[in-house]
Coordinates of C-alpha atoms in Angstrom, one line a residue:
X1 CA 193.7 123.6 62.5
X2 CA 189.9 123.0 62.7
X3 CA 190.2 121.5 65.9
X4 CA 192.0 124.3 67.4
X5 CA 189.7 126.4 66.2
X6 CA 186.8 124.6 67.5
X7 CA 188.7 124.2 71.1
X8 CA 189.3 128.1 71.0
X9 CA 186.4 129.4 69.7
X10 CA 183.9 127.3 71.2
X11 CA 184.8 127.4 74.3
X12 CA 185.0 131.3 74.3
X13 CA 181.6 131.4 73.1
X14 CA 180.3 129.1 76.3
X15 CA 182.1 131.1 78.9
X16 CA 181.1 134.3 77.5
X17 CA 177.1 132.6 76.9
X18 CA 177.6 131.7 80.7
X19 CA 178.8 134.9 82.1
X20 CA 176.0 136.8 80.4
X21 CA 173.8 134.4 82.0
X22 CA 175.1 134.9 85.4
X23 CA 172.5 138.1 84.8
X24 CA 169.8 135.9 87.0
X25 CA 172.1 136.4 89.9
X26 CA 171.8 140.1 90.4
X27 CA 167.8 139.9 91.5
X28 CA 167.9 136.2 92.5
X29 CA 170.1 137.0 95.5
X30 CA 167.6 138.8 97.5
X31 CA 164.7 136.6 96.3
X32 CA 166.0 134.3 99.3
X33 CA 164.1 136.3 101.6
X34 CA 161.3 137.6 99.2
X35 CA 159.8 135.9 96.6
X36 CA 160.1 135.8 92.2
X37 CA 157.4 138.2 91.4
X38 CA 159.4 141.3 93.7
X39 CA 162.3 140.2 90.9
X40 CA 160.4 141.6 88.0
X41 CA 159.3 144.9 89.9
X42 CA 163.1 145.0 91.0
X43 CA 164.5 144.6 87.6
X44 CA 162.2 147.5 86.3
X45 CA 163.0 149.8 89.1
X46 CA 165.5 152.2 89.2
X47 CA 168.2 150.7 91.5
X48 CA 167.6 147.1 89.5
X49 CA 168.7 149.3 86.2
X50 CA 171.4 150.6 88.0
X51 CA 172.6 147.0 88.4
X52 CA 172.1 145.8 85.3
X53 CA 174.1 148.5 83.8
X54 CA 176.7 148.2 86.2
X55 CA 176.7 144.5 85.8
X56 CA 177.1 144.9 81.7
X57 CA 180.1 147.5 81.5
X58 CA 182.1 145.6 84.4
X59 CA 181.6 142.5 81.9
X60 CA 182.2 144.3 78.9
X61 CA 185.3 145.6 80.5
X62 CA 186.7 142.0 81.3
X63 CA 186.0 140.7 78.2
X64 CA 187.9 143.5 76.4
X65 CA 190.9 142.7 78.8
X66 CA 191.1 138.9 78.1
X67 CA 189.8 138.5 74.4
X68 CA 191.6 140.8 71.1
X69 CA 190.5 141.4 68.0
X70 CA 188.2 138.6 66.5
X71 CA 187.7 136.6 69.6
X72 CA 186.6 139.4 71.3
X73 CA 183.5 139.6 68.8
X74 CA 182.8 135.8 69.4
X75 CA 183.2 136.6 73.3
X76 CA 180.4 139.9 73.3
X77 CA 178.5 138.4 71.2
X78 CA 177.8 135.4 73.2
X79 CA 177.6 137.3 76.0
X80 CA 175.1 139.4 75.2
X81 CA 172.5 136.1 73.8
X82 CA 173.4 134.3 77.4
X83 CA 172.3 138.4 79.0
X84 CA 169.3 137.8 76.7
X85 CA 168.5 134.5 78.0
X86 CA 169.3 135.2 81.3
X87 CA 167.1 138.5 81.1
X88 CA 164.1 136.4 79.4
X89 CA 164.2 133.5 82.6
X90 CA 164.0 136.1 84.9
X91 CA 161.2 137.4 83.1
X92 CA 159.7 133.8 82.7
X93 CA 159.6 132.8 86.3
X94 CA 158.1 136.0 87.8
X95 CA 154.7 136.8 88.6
X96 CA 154.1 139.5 85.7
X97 CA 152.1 140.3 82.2
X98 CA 155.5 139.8 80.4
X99 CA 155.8 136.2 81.2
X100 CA 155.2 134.9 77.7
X101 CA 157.9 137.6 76.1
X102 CA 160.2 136.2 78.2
X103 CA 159.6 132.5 76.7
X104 CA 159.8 134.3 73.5
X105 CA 163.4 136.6 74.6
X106 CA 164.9 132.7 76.1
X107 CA 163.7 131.3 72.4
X108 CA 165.7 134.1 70.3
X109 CA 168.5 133.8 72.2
X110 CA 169.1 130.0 72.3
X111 CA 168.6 129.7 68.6
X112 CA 171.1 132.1 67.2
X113 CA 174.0 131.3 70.3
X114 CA 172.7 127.9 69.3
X115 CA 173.6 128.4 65.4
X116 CA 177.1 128.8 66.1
X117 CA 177.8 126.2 68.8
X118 CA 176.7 123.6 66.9
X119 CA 178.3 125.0 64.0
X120 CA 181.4 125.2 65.7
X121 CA 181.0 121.2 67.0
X122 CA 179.9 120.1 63.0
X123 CA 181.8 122.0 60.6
X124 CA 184.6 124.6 62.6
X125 CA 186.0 125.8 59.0
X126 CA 183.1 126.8 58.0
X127 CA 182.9 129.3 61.4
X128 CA 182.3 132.5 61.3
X129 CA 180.4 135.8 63.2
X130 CA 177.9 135.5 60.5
X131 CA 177.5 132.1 62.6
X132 CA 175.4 133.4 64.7
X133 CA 172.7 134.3 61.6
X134 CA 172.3 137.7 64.2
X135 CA 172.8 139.6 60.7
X136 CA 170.9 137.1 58.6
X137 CA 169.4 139.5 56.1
X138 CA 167.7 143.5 56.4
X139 CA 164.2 141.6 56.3
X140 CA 165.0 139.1 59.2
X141 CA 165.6 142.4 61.5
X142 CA 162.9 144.5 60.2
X143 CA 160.3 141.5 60.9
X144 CA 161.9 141.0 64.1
X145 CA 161.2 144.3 65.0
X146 CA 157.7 144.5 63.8
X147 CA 156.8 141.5 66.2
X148 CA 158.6 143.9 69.2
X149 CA 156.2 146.5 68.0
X150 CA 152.9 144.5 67.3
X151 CA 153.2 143.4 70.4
X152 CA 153.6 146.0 72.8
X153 CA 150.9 147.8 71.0
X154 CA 148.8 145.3 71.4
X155 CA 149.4 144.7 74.9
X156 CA 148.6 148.6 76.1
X157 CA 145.4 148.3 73.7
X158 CA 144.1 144.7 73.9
X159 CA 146.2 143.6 76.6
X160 CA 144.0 139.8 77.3
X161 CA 144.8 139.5 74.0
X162 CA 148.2 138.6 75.2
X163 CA 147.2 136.7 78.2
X164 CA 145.5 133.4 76.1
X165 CA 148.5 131.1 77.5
X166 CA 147.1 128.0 75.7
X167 CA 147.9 129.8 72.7
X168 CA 151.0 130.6 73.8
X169 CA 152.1 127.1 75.7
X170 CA 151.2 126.3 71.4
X171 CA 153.8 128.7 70.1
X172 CA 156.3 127.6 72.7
X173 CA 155.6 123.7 71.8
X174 CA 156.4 124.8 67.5
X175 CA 159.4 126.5 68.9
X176 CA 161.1 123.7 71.0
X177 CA 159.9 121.4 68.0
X178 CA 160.9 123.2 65.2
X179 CA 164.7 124.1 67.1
X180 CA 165.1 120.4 67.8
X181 CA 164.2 119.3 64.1
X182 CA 166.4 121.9 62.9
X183 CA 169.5 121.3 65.1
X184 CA 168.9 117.3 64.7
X185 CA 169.1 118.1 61.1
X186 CA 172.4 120.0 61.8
X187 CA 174.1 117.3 63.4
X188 CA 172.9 114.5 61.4
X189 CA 174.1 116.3 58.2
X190 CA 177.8 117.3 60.0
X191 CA 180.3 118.7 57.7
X192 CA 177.7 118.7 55.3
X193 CA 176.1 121.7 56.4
X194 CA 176.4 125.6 55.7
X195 CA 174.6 128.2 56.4
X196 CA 175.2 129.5 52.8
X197 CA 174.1 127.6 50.3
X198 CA 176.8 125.9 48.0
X199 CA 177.6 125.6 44.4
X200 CA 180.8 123.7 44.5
X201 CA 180.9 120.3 46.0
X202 CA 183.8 119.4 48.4
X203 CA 185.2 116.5 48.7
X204 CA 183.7 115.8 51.7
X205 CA 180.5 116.7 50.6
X206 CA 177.8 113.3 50.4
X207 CA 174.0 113.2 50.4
X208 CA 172.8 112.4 53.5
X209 CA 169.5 110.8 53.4
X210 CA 169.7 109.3 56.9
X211 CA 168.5 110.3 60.4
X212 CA 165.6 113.4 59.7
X213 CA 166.6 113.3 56.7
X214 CA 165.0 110.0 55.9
X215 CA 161.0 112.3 56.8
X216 CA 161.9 115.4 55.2
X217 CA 164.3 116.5 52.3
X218 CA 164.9 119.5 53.9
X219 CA 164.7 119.4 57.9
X220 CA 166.3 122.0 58.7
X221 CA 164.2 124.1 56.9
X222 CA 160.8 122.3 58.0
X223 CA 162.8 123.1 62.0
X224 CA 163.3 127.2 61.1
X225 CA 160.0 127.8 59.9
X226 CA 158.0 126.7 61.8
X227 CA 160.9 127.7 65.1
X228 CA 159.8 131.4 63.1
X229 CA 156.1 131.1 63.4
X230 CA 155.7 129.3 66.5
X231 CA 157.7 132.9 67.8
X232 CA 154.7 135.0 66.7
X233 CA 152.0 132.5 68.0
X234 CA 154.2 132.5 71.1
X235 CA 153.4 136.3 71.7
X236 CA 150.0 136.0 70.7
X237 CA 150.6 138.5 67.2
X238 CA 148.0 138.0 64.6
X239 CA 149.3 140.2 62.6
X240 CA 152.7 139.1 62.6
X241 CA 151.4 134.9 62.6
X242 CA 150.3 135.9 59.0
X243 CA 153.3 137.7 57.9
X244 CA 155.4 135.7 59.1
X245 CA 154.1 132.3 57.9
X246 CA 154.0 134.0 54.2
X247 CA 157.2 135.6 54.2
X248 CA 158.6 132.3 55.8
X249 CA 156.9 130.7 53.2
X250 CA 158.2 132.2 50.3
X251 CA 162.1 132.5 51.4
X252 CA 162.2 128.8 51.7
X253 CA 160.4 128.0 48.6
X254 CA 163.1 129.8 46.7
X255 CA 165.7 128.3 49.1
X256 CA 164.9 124.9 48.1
X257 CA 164.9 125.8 45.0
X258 CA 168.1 127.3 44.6
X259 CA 169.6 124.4 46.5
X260 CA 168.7 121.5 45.2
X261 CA 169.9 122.9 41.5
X262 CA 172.9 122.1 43.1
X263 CA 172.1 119.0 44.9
X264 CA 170.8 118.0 41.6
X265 CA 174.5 118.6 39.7
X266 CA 176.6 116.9 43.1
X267 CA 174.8 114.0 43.2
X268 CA 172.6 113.5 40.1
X269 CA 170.4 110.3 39.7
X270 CA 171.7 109.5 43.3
X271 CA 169.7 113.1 44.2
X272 CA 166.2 112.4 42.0
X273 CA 165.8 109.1 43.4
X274 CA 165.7 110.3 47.0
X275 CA 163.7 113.2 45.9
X276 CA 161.0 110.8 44.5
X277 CA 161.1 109.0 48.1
X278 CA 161.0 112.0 50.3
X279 CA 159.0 115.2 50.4
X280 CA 160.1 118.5 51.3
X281 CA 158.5 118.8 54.7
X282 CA 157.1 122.3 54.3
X283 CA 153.5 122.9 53.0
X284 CA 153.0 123.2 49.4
X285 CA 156.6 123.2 48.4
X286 CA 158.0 120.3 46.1
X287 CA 161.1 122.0 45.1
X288 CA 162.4 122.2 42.0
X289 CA 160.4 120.3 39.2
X290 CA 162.1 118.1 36.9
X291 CA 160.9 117.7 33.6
X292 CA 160.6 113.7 32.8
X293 CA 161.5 112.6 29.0

């Protein structure tokens, strides 16, 4: 059953990634006689709007035709994160301001369609929409939204402020770290892993102390926050660098935490002596404290 659901759903959420991608095709097919920095002043123009919209509904339509019910939520959703992507390469390659926002829309993207394909390789029961951590929590959205805002308030009032591109080649070195660490972590730790945090052990469940996990306790983790901070130092926010790396900061301290209570009642001694060997990987966070008698 797992399998089929991993053949099913997986490969929906490619196609659909894919054909939301196919985005790039709609400027790039005139840039044969013109060159990448027309695409940007295209996409922004009325006609290239025109496109885009037409573009959307026609693949909205299809998708609605071909998928029902639940697969059609996989399907739109990865369709609209491959859009995103597509959207932010455009933006990447062309000769504009907005370059470094469209490192940041092709990071965002990738991550959460990202979350659920690999998901959907390690651990298909455990598959979900909420796979896609799109609906993570009421602060993830609000901060992601305050960067959006920071930074196009920034760049009509201190606009070289976002053109320091060593800072932002910086950011986009953390975020290709940090997503690698992360996803490493996810494959190394297979059916291991959940998004949600457990308090029952399976039978499958074992400590996995190999891999990543042999440098940090908690890799995945270590991979998210500093994938989360490397977003802001990406689009140059000050504001949002600080907030970020505090609110970051705190979630996972209490993460850890509450995890390794449990990690501590699956796998006991087994659990301490590993703990003793390896740290956390994130700044000033031991995790839970044991008292020795």
């Amino acid at each position: 059953m797992a399998g089929n659901k991993l053949a099913l759903e997986g490969k929906i959420s490619i196609i659909s990634f894919l054909l939301g991608l196919g985005v790039v095709i709609i400027p790039l097919i005139r840039t044969f006689a013109g060159h990448l920095d027309w695409v940007f002043v295209y996409l922004t123009g009325v006609r290239g709007k025109i496109a885009i919209a037409v573009y959307i509904a026609v693949l909205n339509g299809f998708l609605l035709i071909i998928y029902k019910g639940p697969l059609y939520k996989v399907a739109v959703r990865a369709c609209f994160l491959g859009f995103t992507f597509g959207c932010g390469l455009i933006i990447s390659f062309s000769q504009s301001t907005w370059t470094h926002f469209g490192w940041y829309m092709c990071s965002m993207s990738f991550f959460h369609y990202s979350e659920y394909l690999v998901t959907a390789i390690i651990n298909p029961r455990s598959l979900s929409l909420d796979s896609f951590l799109l609906n993570h929590s009421v602060e993830y959205t609000v901060a992601a939204v305050s960067s959006w805002v920071e930074f196009t308030i920034e760049k009509l009032s201190i606009p070289e402020l976002k053109q320091l591109s060593w800072l932002s080649l910086v950011g986009l070195v953390m975020v290709l770290c940090g997503d690698f660490l992360r996803k490493s972590a996810m494959l190394t730790a297979g059916s291991n892993f959940n998004h949600i945090v457990q308090n029952e052990k399976a039978q499958s469940h074992v400590l996995v102390t190999d891999g990543v996990y042999a440098f940090f306790r908690h890799p995945s983790y270590v991979g998210w926050f500093y994938w989360s901070i490397g977003t802001q130092v990406m689009l140059c926010n000050p504001v949002c660098i600080a907030g970020y790396t505090m609110a970051s900061w705190r979630f996972f301290r209490e993460r850890i935490e509450e995890e390794e209570l449990s990690l501590l009642h699956f796998f006991g001694e087994d659990y301490l002596e590993y703990k003793k060997k390896v740290g956390t990987g994130l700044p000033f966070i031991s995790g839970i404290r044991i008292n020795s008698s």
